XYZ file of C-alpha atoms in Angstrom:
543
model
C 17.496 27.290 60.324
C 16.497 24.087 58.899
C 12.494 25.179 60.184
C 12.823 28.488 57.868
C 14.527 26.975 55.090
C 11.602 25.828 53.481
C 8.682 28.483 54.597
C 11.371 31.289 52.696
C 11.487 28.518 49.371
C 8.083 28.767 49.243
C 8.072 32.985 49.860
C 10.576 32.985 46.913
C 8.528 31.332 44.386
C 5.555 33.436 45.511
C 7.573 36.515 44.699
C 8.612 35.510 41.207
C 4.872 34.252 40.216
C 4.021 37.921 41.513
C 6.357 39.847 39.282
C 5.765 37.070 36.078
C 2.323 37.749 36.294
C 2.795 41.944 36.889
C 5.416 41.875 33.532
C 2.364 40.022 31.482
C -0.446 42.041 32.009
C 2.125 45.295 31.816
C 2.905 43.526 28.064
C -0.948 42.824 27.438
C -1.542 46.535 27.867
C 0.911 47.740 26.106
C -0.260 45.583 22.970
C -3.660 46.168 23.658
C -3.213 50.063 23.672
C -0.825 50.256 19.886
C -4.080 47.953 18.837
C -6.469 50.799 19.752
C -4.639 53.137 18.604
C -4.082 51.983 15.128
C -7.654 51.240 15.081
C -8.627 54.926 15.952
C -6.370 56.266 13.410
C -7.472 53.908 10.770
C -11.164 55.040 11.150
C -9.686 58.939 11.244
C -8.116 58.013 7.493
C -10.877 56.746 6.209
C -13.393 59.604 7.349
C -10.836 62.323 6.162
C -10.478 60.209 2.645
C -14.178 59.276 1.873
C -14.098 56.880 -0.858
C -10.800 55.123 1.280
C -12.773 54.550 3.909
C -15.513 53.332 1.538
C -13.586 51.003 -0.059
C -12.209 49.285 2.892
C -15.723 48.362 3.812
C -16.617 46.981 0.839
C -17.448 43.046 -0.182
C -15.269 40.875 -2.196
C -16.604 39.416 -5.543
C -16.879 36.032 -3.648
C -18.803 37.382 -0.854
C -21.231 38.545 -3.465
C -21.572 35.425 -5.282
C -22.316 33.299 -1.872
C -25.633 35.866 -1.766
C -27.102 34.247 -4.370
C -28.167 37.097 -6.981
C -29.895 36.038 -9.948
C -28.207 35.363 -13.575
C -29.441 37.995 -16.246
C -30.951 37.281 -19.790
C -32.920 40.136 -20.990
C -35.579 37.668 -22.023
C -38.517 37.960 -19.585
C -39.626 41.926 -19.860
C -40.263 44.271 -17.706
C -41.515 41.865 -14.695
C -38.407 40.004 -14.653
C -36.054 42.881 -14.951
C -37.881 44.685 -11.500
C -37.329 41.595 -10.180
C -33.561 41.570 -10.781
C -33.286 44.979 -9.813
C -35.121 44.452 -6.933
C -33.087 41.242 -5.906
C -29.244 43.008 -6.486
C -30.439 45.672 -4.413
C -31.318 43.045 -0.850
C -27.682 41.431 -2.248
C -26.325 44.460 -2.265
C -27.468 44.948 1.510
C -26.646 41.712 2.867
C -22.840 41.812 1.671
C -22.154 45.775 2.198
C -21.019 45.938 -1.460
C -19.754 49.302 -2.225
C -21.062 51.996 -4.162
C -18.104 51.556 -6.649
C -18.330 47.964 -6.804
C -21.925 47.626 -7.621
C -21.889 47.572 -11.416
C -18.774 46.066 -11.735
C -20.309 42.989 -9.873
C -24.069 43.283 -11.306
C -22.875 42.983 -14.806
C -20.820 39.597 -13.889
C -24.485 38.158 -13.549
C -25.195 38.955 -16.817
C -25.958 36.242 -19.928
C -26.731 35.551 -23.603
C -28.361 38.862 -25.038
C -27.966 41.001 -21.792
C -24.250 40.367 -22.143
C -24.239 41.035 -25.377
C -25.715 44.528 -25.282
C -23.210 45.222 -21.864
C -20.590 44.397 -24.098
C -21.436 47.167 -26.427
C -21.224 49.751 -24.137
C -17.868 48.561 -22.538
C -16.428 48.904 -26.291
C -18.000 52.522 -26.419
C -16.830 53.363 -23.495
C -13.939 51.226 -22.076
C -14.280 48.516 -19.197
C -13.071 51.414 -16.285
C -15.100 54.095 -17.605
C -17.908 51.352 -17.862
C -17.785 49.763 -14.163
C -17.356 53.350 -12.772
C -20.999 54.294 -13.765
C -23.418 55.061 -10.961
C -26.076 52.710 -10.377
C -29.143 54.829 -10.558
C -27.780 55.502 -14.361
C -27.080 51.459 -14.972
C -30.658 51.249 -13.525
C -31.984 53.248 -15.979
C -30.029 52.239 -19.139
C -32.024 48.834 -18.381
C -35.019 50.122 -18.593
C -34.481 52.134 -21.484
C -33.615 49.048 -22.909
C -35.749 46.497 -21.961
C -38.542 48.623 -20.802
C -39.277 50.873 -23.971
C -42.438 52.507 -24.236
C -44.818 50.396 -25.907
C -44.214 47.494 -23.631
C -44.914 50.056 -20.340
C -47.980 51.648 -22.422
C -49.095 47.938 -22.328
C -48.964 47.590 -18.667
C -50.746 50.805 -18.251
C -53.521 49.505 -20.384
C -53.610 45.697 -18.246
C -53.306 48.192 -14.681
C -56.409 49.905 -15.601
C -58.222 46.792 -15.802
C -56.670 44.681 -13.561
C -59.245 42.774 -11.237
C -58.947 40.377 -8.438
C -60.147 37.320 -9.994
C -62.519 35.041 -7.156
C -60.953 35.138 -4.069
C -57.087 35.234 -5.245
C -56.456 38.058 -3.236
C -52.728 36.970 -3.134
C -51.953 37.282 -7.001
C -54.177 40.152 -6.858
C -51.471 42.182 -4.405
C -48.617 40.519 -6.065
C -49.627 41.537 -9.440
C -50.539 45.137 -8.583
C -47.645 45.897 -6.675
C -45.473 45.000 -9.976
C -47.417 47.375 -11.630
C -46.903 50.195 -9.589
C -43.209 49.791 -10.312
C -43.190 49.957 -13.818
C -45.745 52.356 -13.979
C -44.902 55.170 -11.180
C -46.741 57.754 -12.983
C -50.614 56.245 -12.161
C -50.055 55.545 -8.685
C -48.148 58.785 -7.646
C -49.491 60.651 -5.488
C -50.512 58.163 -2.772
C -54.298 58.604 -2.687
C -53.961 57.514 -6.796
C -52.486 53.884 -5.268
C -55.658 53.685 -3.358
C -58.054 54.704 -5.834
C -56.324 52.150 -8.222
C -56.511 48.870 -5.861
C -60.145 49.557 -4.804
C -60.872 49.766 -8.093
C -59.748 45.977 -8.603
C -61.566 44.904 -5.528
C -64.695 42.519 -5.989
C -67.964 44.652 -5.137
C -68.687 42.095 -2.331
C -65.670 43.825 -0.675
C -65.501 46.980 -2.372
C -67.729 49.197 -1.029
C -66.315 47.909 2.673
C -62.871 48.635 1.961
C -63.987 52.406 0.681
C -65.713 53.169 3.188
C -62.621 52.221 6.142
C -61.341 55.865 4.548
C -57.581 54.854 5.001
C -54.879 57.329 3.802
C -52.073 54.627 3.073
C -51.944 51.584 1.357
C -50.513 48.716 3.892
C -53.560 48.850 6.310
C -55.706 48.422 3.355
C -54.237 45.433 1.429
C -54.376 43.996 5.462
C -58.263 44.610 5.562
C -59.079 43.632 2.175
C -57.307 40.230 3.276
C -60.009 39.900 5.685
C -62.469 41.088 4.143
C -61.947 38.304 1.590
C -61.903 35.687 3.615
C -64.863 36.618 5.637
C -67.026 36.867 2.075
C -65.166 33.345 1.384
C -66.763 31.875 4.745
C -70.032 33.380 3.871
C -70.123 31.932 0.390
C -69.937 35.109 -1.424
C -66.857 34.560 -2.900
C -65.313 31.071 -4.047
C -62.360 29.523 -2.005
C -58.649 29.914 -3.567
C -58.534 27.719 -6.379
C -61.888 27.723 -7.263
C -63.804 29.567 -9.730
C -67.449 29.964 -10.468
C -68.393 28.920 -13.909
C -71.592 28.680 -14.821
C -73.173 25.306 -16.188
C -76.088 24.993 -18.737
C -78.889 23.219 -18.551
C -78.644 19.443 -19.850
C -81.605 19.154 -22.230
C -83.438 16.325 -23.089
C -85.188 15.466 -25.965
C -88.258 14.546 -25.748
C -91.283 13.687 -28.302
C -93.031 16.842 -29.862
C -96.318 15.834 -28.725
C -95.334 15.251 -25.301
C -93.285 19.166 -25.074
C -94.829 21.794 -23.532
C -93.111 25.325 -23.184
C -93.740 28.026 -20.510
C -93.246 31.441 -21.221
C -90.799 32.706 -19.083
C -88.810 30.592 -21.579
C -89.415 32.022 -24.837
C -87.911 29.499 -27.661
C -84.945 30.660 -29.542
C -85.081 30.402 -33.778
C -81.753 29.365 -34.743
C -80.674 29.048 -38.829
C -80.208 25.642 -39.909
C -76.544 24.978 -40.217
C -74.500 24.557 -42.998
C -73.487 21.177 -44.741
C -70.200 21.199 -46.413
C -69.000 17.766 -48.041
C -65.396 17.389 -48.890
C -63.076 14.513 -50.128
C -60.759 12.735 -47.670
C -58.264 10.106 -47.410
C -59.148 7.222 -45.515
C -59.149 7.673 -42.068
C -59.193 4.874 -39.588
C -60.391 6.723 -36.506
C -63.899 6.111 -35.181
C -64.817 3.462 -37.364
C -67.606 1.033 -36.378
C -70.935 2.425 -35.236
C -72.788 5.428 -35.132
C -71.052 8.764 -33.918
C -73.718 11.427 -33.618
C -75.916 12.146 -31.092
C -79.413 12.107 -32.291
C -80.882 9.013 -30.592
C -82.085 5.863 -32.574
C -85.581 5.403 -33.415
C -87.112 1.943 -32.886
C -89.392 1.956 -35.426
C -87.026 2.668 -38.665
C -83.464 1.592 -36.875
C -82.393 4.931 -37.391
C -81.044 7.581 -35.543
C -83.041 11.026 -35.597
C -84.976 13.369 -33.770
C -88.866 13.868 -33.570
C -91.214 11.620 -34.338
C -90.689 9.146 -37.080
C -92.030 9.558 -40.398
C -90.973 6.315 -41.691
C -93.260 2.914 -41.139
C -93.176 -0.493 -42.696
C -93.435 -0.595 -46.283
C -96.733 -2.938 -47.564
C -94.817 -3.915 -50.704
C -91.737 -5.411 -49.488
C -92.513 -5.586 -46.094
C -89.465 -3.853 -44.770
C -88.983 -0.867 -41.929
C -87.637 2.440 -42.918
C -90.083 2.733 -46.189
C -93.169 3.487 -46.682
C -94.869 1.819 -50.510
C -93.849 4.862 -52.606
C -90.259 4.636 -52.054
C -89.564 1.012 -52.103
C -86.939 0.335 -54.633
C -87.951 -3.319 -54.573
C -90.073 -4.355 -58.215
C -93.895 -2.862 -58.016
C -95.050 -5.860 -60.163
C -94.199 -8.839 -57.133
C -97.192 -10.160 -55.610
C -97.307 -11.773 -53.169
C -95.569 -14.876 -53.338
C -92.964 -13.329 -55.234
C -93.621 -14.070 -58.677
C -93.650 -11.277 -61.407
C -96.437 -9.790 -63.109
C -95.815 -7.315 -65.697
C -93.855 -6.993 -68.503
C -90.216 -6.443 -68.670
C -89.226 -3.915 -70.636
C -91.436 -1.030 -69.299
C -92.560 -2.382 -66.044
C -96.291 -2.128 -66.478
C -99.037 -5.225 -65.911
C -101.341 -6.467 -68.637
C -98.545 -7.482 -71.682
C -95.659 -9.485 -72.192
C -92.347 -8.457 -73.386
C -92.828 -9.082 -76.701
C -96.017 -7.469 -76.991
C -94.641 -4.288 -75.397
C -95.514 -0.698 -77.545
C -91.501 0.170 -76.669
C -90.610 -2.246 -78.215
C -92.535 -2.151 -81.455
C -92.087 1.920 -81.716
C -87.998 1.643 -81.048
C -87.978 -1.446 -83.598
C -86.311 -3.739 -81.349
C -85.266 -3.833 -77.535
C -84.173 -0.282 -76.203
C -81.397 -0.286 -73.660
C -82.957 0.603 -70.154
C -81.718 1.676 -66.723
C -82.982 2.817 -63.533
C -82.423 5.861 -61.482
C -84.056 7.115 -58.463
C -84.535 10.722 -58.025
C -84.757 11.751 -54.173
C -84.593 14.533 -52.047
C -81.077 15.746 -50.102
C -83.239 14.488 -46.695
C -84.331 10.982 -48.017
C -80.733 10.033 -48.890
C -79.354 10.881 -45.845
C -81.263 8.293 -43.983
C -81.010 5.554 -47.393
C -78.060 3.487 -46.149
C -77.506 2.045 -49.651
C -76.553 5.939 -51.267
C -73.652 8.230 -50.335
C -73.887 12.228 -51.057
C -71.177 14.994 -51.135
C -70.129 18.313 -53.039
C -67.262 17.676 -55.388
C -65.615 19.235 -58.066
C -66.799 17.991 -62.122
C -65.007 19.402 -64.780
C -63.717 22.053 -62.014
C -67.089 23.144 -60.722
C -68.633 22.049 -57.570
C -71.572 19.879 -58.373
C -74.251 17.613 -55.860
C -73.200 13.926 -56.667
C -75.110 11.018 -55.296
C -73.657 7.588 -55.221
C -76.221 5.375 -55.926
C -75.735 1.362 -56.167
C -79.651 1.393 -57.234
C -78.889 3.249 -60.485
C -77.412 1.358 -63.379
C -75.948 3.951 -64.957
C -74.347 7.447 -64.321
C -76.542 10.658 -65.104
C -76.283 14.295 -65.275
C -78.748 16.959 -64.784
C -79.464 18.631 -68.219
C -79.045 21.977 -66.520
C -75.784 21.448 -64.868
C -74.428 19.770 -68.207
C -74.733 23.209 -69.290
C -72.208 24.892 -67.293
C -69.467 21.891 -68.005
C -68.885 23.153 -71.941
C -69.076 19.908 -73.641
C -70.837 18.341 -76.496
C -72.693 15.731 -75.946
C -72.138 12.449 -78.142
C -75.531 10.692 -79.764
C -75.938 7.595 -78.981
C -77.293 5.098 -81.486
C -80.210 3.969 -79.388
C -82.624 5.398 -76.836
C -81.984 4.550 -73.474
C -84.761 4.070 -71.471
C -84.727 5.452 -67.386
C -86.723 4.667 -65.174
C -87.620 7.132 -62.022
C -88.978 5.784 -58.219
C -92.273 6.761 -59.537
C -92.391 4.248 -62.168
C -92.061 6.908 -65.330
C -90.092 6.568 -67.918
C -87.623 9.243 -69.630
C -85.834 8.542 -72.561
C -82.008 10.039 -73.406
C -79.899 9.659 -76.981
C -77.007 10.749 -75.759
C -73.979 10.957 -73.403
C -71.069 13.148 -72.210
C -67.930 11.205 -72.441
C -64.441 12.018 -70.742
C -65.891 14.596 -67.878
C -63.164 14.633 -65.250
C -64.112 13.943 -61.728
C -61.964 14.868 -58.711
C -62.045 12.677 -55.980
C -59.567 13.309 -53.075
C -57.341 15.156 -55.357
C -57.220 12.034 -57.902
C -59.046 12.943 -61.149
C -60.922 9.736 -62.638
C -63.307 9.889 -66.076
C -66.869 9.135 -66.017
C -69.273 9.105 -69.042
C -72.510 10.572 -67.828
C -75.841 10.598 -69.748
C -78.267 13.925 -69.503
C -81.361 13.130 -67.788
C -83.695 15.243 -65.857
C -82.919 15.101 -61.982
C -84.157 16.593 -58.671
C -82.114 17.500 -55.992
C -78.580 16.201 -57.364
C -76.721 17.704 -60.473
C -74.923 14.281 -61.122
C -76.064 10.404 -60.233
C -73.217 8.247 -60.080
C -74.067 4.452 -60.417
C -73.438 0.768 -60.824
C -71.428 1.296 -64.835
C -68.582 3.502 -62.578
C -68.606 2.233 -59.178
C -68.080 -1.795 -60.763
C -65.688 -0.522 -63.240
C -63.474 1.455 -60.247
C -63.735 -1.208 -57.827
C -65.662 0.665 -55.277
C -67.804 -0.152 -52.536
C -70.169 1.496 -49.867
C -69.859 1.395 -46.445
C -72.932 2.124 -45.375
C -73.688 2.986 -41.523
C -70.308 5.464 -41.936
C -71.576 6.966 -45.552
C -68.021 5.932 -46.913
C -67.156 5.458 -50.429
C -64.055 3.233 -50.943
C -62.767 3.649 -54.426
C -59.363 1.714 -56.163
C -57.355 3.769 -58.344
C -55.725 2.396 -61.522
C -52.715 1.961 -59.192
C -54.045 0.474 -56.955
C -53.848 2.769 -54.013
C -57.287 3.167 -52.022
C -58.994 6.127 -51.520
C -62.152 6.914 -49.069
C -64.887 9.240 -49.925
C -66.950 10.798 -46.625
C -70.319 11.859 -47.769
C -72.912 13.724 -46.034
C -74.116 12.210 -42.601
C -77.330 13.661 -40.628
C -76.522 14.958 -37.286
C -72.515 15.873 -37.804
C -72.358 20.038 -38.157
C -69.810 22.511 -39.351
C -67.147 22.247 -38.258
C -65.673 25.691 -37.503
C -61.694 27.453 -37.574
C -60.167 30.242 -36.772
C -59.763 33.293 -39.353
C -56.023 32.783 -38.611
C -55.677 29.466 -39.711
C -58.150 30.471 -42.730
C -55.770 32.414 -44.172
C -52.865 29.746 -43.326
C -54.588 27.054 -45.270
C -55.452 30.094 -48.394
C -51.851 30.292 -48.894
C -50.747 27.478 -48.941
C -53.190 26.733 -52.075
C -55.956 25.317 -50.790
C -59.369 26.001 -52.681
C -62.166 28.232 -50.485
C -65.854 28.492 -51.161
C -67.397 31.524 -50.032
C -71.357 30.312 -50.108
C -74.189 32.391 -48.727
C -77.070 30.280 -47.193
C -80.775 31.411 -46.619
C -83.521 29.350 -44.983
C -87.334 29.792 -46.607
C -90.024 29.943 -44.516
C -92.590 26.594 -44.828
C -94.936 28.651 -46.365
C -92.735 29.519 -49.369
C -91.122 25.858 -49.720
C -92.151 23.889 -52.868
């Protein structure tokens, strides 16, 4: 007895393990079969119902959102709304949103004007009736709205000239794949898509890619990618990111007698350009040496092309002169002492046994003034030209620190409408060739407009050359200005004291040149235009 006792223990608990373990698995398939059949009928309900069955399938709002989709403006056109659409649509796929569910959750990515104009249409016609449209429709009311017809007439015109630029064969397919989604109509049927993105191709690819005689598009975007980078290894097209421009020619100048030309270059005539002159206020940029680019000269210290026409003047001894021009007195000799007389400038009397002075009865007033040519003072450091406005018409002033008094040319005093005053002597000038002119009168108060300040200068009628007023010594002292000379810069003080710059001409700076756009801008707004139409004689004809 006591050997069995424990062998029929153990036998016991065998037996009740046994039927535990039978009473679990009996449970477990009993749950496991309700499970399956719950499941069965579920899926029978919601293929019998439709849009049941639908609508247990579909996302949450939140499992939307964690897809990402892009936030809505309106503001970008017609690219960036395929690009939305085109961007729901993989959202939609990755979180199985419903049919139903689609606008209701595309319009919660909406902002700023795009909400705006959904809001409309939910007050038209209510939020349910709103949400419940189809999406095809909501497709199209966006393109209707931010796709109207001008802006997709637009693309047409930019698809039937759009070209793969160098080797960017990338932006090329990019581009032109955007383009046949807005514009469906020019690449429908398929052979149309081909035709169109041949067209675009280089002709270092083109005629390759033609002649491969493909019927879809995919295998031919893949062989123009080769096909591009084999001409880019070959060094018929550029790499990515690099674009052929071409250079010109650096030219150098060189002496006239020293140029030869060959004629497979023929020489080009171009117009001399026109010089405008206007007033400015001082500007402090650039100042302090020369700033075109005609090189300098070593013989005259100035900076121009071609050989130099100026030497070294025998009466003064200076460069940049010849005799003729000097402005220093004809009657020095040599060891600086004068010889002549000095009232008219001419050897062989005194002063007091001058004719002037005997036919005037007493000592005539007397000035100088040097008539020169528009070229000649460009290069004189010691003058300053421009175009400004006397009396309200444009005249050609010279500032001259050489003349002692101000002139005007007799014919240009004509247009200005004012009576000269008689003076009650005879004022004596004397011109660079050592003549002598006589004037008896003046024209006082004449207005002259100087950075849009208007100052009075007397001027006296005189015959001139190239300039149709001389301004000199009497108005520059008396208005506190001075000359800077190697910028061509007239500095003038105003009676209150505020400082004003003149820029005059200066050989070698052109015209500049602006937009018609910004033409009209400056027009009105006030500013004063001259319309001037410039011819250039031929040598022969020249005076």
């Amino acid at each position: 007895m006591s050997g069995r006792g424990p062998n029929a223990r153990r036998l016991k608990r065998k037996a009740e393990k046994a039927r535990i373990d039978m009473m679990v698995e009996r449970k477990f398939n009993k749950v496991l079969a309700e499970y399956e059949a719950n499941r069965h009928a579920s899926e029978t309900s919601g293929t019998n119902n439709g849009s049941q069955g639908s609508a247990a399938k579909g996302c949450s709002y939140k499992a939307f959102l964690s897809c990402h989709p892009h936030k809505y403006q309106g503001i970008k056109g017609a690219v960036g709304l395929l690009r939305r659409i085109e961007k729901l649509e993989s959202v939609f796929s990755m979180s199985e949103c419903s049919e139903e569910n689609r606008v209701k959750y595309a319009t919660g990515t909406l902002e700023g004007p795009a909400l705006t104009w959904w809001n409309t249409h939910v007050q038209t016609l209510g939020l349910e009736t709103a949400n419940s449209i189809p999406w095809e429709n909501f497709t199209r009311m966006l393109h209707e709205e931010y796709c109207p017809r001008d802006e997709i007439r637009k693309l047409e015109e930019e698809f039937w000239v759009h070209k793969m630029v160098g080797s960017e064969i990338g932006k090329y397919c990019t581009r032109f794949h955007e383009l046949c989604k807005l514009c469906p109509a020019m690449v429908t049927p398929e052979y149309k898509k081909i035709e169109q993105f041949i067209s675009g191709l280089p002709e270092q690819i083109q005629s390759m890619v033609t002649a491969s005689d493909h019927t879809t598009i995919q295998p031919l975007i893949r062989l123009a990618y080769k096909l591009t980078d084999q001409a880019v290894a070959q060094g018929k097209l550029p790499k990515r990111g690099e674009h052929l421009k071409p250079q010109e020619p650096k030219r150098k100048w060189e002496p006239s007698n020293n140029r030869t030309f060959s004629p497979q270059q023929p020489t080009q005539h171009r117009p001399a350009p026109a010089k405008v002159f206007t007033a400015t206020q001082p500007n402090t940029l650039g100042k302090g040496g020369y700033q075109g680019n005609s090189p300098k000269c070593n013989t005259c210290n100035f900076h121009h092309f071609g050989p130099c026409k100026k030497g070294k003047c025998t009466n003064c001894g200076r460069n940049g002169h010849l005799a003729k021009e000097c402005r220093s007195n004809p009657n020095l000799n040599r060891d600086n002492t004068f010889e002549g007389c000095f009232t008219c400038g001419k050897p062989g009397h005194m002063r007091r046994d001058c004719p002037q002075n005997k036919n005037a009865g007493g000592n005539p007033a007397r000035g100088r003034t040097f008539v020169m040519g528009s070229g000649e003072a460009k290069d004189d450091p010691n003058v300053v030209t421009g175009t400004f406005l006397l009396n309200n018409v444009y005249a050609s002033i010279l500032f001259d620190t050489g003349a002692d008094r101000s002139f005007i040319s007799t014919n240009f005093s004509k247009l200005l409408d004012m009576t000269p005053t008689p003076l009650d002597y005879k004022y004596t000038v004397e011109l660079v060739d050592g003549k002598l002119i006589e004037t008896q009168y003046i024209i006082k108060g004449c207005v002259l407009t100087l950075a849009d300040h208007q100052l009075v200068i007397d001027l006296m009628p005189v015959t001139l050359g190239s300039f149709d007023v001389v301004i000199g010594m009497d108005w520059l002292s008396a208005n506190h200005a001075e000359i800077v000379c190697n910028e061509k810069i007239v500095r003038v003080t105003l009676p209150s004291g505020e400082p004003i710059s003149i820029q005059g001409e200066r050989r070698g700076i052109l015209l500049n040149i602006m937009s018609c756009m910004k033409a009209n801008k400056y027009l009105k707004k006030g500013y004063t235009a001259i319309l001037a139409l410039i011819t250039e004689q031929p040598k022969k004809e020249r005076l």
